[in-house]
Coordinates of C-alpha atoms and ligand atoms in Angstrom, one line a residue:
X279 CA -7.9 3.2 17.6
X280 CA -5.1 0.8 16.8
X281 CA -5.4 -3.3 18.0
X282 CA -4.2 -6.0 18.0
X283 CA -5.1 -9.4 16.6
X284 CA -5.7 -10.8 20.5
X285 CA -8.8 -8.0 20.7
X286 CA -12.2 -9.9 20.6
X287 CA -15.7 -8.4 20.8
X288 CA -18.9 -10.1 19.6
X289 CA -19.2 -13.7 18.2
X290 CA -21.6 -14.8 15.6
X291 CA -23.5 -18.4 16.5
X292 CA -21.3 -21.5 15.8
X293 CA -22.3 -24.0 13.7
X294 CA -23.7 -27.1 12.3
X295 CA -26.7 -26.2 11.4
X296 CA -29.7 -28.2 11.9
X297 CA -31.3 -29.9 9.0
X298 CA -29.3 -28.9 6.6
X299 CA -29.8 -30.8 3.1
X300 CA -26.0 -30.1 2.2
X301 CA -24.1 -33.6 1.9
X302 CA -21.1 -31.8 3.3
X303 CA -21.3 -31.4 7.1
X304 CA -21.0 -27.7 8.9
X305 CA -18.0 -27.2 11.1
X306 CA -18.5 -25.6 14.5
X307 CA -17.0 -22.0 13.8
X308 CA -17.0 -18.9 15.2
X309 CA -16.6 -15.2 13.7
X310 CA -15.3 -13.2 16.4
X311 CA -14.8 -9.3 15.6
X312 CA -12.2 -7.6 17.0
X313 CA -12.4 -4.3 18.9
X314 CA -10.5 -2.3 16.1
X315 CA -11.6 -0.3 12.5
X316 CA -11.8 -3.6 11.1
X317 CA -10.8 -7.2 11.7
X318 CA -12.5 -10.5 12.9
X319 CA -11.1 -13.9 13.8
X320 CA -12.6 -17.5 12.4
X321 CA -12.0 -19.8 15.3
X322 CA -12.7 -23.6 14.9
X323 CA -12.6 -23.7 11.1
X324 CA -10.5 -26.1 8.8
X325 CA -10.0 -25.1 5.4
X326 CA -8.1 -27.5 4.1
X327 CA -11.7 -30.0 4.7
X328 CA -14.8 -29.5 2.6
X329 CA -16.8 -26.5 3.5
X330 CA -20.5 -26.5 2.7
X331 CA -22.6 -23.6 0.9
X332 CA -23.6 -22.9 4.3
X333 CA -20.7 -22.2 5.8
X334 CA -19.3 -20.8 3.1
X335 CA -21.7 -18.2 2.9
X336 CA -21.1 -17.3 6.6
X337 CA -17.0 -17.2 5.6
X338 CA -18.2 -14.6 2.7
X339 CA -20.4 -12.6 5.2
X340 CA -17.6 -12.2 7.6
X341 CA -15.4 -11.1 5.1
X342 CA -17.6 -8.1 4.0
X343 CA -18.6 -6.8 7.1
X344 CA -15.0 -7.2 8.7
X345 CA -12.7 -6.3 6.0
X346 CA -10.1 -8.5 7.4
X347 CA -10.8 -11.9 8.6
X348 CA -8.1 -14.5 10.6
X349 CA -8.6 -18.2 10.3
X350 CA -6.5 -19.5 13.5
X351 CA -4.8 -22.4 13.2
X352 CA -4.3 -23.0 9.5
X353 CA -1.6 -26.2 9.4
X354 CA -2.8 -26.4 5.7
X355 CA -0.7 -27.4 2.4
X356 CA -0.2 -24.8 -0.3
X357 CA -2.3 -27.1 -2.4
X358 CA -5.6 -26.5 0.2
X359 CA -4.8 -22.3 0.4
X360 CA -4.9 -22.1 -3.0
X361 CA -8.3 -25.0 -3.5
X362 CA -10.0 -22.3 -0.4
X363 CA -8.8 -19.3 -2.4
X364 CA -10.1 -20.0 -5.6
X365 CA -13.9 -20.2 -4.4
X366 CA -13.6 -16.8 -3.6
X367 CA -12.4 -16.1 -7.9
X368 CA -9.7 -16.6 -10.8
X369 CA -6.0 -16.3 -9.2
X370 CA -4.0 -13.7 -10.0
X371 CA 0.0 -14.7 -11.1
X372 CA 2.0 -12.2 -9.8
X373 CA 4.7 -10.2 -12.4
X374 CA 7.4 -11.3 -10.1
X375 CA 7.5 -14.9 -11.5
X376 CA 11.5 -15.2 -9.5
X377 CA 9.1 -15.0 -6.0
X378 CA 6.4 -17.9 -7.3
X379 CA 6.3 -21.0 -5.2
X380 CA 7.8 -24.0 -6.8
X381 CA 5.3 -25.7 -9.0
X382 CA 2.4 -23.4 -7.3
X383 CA 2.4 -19.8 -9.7
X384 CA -0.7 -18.9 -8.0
X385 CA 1.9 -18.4 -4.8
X386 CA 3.6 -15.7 -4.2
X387 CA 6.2 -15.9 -1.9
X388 CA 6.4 -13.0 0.6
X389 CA 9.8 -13.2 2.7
X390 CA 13.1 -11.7 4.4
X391 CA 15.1 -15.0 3.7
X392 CA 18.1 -15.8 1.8
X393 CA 19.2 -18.6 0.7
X394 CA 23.0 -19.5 -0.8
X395 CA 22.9 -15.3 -0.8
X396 CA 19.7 -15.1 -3.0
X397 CA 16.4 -14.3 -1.4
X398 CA 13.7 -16.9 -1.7
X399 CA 10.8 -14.2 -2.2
X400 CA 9.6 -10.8 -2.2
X401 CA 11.7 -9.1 1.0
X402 CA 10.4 -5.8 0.9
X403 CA 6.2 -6.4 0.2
X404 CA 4.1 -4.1 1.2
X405 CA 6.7 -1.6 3.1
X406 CA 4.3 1.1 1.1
X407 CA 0.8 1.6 2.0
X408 CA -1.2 0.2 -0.8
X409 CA -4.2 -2.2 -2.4
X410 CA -2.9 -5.2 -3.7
X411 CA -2.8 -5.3 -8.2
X412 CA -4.3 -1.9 -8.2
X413 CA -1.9 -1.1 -11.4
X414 CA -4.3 -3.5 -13.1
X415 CA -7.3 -2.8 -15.2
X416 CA -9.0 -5.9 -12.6
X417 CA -7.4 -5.4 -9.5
X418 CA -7.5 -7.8 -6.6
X419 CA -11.0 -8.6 -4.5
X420 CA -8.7 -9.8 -1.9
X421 CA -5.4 -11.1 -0.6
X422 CA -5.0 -14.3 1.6
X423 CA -1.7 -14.4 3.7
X424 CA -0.6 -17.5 4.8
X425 CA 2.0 -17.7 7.9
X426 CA 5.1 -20.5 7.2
X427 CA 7.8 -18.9 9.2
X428 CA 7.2 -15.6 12.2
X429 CA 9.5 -13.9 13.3
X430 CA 10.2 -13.6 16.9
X431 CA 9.6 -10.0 17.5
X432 CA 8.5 -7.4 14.4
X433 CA 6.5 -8.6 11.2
X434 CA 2.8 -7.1 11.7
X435 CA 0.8 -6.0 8.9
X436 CA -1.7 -3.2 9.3
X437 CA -5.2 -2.5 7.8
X438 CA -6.9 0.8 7.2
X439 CA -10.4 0.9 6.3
X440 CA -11.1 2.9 3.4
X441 CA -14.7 3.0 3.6
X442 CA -13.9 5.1 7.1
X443 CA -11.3 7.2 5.5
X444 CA -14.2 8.0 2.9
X445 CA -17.1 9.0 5.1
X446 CA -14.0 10.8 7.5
X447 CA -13.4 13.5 4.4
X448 CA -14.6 16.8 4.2
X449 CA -17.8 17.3 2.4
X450 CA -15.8 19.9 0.2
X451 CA -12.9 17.2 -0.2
X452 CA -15.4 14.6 -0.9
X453 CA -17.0 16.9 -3.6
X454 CA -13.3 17.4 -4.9
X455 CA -12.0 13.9 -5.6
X456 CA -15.7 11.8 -6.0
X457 CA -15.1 11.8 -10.1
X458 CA -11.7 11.8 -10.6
X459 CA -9.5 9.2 -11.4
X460 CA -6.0 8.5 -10.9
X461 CA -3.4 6.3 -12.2
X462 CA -1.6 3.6 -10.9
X463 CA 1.7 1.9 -11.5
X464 CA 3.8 -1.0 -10.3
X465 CA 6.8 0.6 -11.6
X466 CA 6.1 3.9 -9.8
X467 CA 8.5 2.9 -6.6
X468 CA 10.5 -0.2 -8.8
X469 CA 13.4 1.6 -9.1
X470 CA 13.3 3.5 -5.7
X471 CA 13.0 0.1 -4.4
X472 CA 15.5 -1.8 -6.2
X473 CA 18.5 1.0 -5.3
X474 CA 17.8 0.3 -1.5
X475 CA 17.2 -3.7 -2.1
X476 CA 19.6 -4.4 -4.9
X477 CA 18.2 -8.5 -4.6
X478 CA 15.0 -7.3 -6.5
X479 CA 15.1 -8.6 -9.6
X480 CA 15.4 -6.3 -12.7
X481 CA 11.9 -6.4 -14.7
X482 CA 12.3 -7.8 -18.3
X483 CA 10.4 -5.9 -21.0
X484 CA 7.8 -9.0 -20.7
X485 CA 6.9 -8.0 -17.2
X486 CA 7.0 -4.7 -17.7
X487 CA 4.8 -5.0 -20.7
X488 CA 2.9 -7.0 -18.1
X489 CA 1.9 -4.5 -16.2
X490 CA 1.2 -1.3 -17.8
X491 CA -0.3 1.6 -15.8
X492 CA -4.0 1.7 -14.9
X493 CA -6.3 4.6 -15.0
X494 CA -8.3 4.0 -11.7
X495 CA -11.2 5.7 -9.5
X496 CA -10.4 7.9 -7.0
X497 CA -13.4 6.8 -4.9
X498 CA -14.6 3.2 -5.9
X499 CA -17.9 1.6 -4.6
X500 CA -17.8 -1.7 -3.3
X501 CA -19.4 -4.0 -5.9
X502 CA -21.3 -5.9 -2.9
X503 CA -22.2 -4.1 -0.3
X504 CA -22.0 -0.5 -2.2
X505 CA -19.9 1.8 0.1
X506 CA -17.8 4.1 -1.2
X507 CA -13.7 3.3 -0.6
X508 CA -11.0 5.9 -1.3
X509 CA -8.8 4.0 -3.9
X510 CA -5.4 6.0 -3.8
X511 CA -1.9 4.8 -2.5
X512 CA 1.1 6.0 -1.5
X513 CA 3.0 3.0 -3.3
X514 CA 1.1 2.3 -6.4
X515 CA -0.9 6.1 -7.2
X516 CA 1.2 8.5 -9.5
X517 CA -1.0 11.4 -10.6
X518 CA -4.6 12.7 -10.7
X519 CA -5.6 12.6 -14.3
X520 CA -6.2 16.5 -15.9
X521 CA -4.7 17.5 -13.3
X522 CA -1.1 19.7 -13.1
X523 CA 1.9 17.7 -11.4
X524 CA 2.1 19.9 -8.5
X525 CA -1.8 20.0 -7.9
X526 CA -1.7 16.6 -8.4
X527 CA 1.4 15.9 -6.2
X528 CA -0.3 18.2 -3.0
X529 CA -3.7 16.6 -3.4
X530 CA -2.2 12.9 -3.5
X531 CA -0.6 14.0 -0.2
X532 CA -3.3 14.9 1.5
X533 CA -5.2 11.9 0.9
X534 CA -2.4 9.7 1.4
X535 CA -2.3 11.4 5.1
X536 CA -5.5 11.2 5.7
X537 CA -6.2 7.7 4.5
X538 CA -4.3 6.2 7.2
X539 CA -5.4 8.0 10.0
X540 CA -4.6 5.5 13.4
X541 CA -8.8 5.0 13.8
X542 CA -9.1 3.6 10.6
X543 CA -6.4 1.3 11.3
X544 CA -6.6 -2.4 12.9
X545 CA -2.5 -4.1 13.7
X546 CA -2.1 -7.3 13.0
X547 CA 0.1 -9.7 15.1
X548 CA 0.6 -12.9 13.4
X549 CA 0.5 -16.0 15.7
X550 CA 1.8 -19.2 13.7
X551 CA -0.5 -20.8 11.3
X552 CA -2.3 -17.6 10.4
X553 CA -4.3 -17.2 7.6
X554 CA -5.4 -13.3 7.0
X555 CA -7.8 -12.7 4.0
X556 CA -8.6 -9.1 3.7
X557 CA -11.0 -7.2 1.1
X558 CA -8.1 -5.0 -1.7
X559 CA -11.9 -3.4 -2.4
X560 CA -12.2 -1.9 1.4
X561 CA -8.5 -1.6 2.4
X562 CA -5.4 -0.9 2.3
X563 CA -2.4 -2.5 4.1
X564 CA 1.1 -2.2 4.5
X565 CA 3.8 -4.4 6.3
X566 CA 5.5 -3.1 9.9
X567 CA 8.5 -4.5 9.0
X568 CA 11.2 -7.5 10.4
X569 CA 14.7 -6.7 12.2
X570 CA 17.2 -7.9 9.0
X571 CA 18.3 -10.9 11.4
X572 CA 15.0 -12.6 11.8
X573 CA 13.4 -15.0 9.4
X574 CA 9.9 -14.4 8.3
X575 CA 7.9 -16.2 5.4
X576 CA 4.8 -16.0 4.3
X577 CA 2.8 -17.7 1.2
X578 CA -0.4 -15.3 -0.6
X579 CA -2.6 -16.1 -3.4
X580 CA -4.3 -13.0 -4.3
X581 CA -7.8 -12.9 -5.9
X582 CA -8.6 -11.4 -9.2
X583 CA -11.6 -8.9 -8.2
X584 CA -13.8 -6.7 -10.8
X585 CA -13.3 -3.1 -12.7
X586 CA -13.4 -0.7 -10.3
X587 CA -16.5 1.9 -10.7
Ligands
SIN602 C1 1.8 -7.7 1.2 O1 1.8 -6.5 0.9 O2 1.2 -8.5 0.5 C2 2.6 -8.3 2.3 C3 2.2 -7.8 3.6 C4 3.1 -8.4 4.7 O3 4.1 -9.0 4.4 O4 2.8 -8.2 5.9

């Protein structure tokens, strides 16, 4: 089942708490999960003002039982996305130092925009399915996606659940793929990429050096709650080790088919001053796409997870 971000279901209890020996006062939020695979909204939170251990552990709870979580109404500063992001771990700096933030590399800039005829940050992100840094040895724990500019119509992002997509397989498939690994590559779409959206810059041997293929799991378990995720992608998966090209090739297919199967998948609808974190450990996600003559910009730290296992 496919939803949007305006879906609700249960909410958890709303803070402060009583008695609480934290010098940092709780903020009345609530987690609201949406009637979808995944997905929850954080309604009444400010992350740009001090959150307590409290409330920070209910942020952190949220985020592993939803996948995907939405703080409405973020009017924040890039200096206060990246000060929330970094409790969650180390920021990655993304390869594509051209799409960085000025003065802020822990920003990459995710837009559609030109400016004087050169874009202003990474047009075509996420137009394959994938799990953000996974052609890393330590690939992200999560991404958060910070809304500067929506466009009018266009411009969602959707979320599969991977954990779903692994209890969904065959027991026979599941048998198949549970000790393999795979690799992974940032260059394995580059050039495919670059001859539809000449404006991508060409890598220099510094980047590419940068990011030299990774030899993944095909099924990782989360390190904190211990399901088991699928951890293949259409954009950033290139073989099956020990495997032939052509059985590699037909079995890749197959699990990029199934992975994103519409009832594992929750559509997001931005609304202005979004902030989506979701769990690279859990998901994957891919953008819908923006009509050429709309503006859309978006900031997104992304957080340096573990190895996966
Ligand atoms: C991304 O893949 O990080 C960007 C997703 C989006 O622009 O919706």
């Amino acid at each position: 089942m496919t939803a949007t971000a305006t879906a609700t279901a249960t909410a958890t209890r709303t803070g402060p708490t009583a008695e609480s020996a934290d010098p940092i006062p709780s903020q009345a939020f609530e987690v609201r999960g949406f009637d979808a695979a995944v997905g929850a909204e954080i309604v009444g939170l400010d992350i740009s003002k001090p959150i307590n251990d409290a409330d920070f552990a209910r942020i952190h709870r949220a985020h592993l039982d939803h996948h995907v979580v939405v703080f409405r109404d973020q009017d924040v500063s890039p200096e206060a996305h990246i000060e929330f992001s970094r409790r969650f771990g180390p920021l990655e700096i993304h390869v594509l130092h051209q799409f960085h933030l000025n003065n802020h590399p822990q920003i990459l800039i995710v837009s559609n925009i030109k400016e004087n005829g050169e874009p202003i940050g990474l047009g075509d992100a996420g137009v394959y399915w994938h799990s953000d840094i996974s052609y890393k040895p330590r690939p992200s724990l999560g991404s958060l996606l910070h809304a500067q500019e929506l466009p009018a119509e266009g411009g969602d992002t959707l979320f599969a659940n991977q954990h779903l997509a692994w209890d969904a397989l065959s027991t026979q498939l599941q048998q198949k793929v549970l000790h393999l690994k795979a690799e992974h590559s940032y260059l394995a779409k580059y050039e495919d990429l670059r001859a539809k959206n000449p404006w991508r810059p060409k890598l220099s041997q510094t980047q590419i050096d940068e990011v030299a293929p990774a030899v993944q799991p095909v099924v990782r378990t989360h390190p904190e709650t211990g399901r088991r995720a699928l951890f293949v992608s259409e954009h950033f998966t290139t073989r099956i080790v020990g495997l032939p090209q052509d059985e590699s090739d037909a079995l890749l297919a197959e699990l990029f088919a199934h992975s994103v199967k519409p009832e594992f998948i929750y559509r997001h609808a931005w609304k202005p001053h979004d902030l989506v974190f979701w769990d690279n450990r859990s998901l994957m996600h891919l953008a819908a796409g923006t009509p050429d003559k709309l503006r859309r910009k978006l900031y997104r730290t992304t957080v340096i997870g573990d190895t996966p296992r």
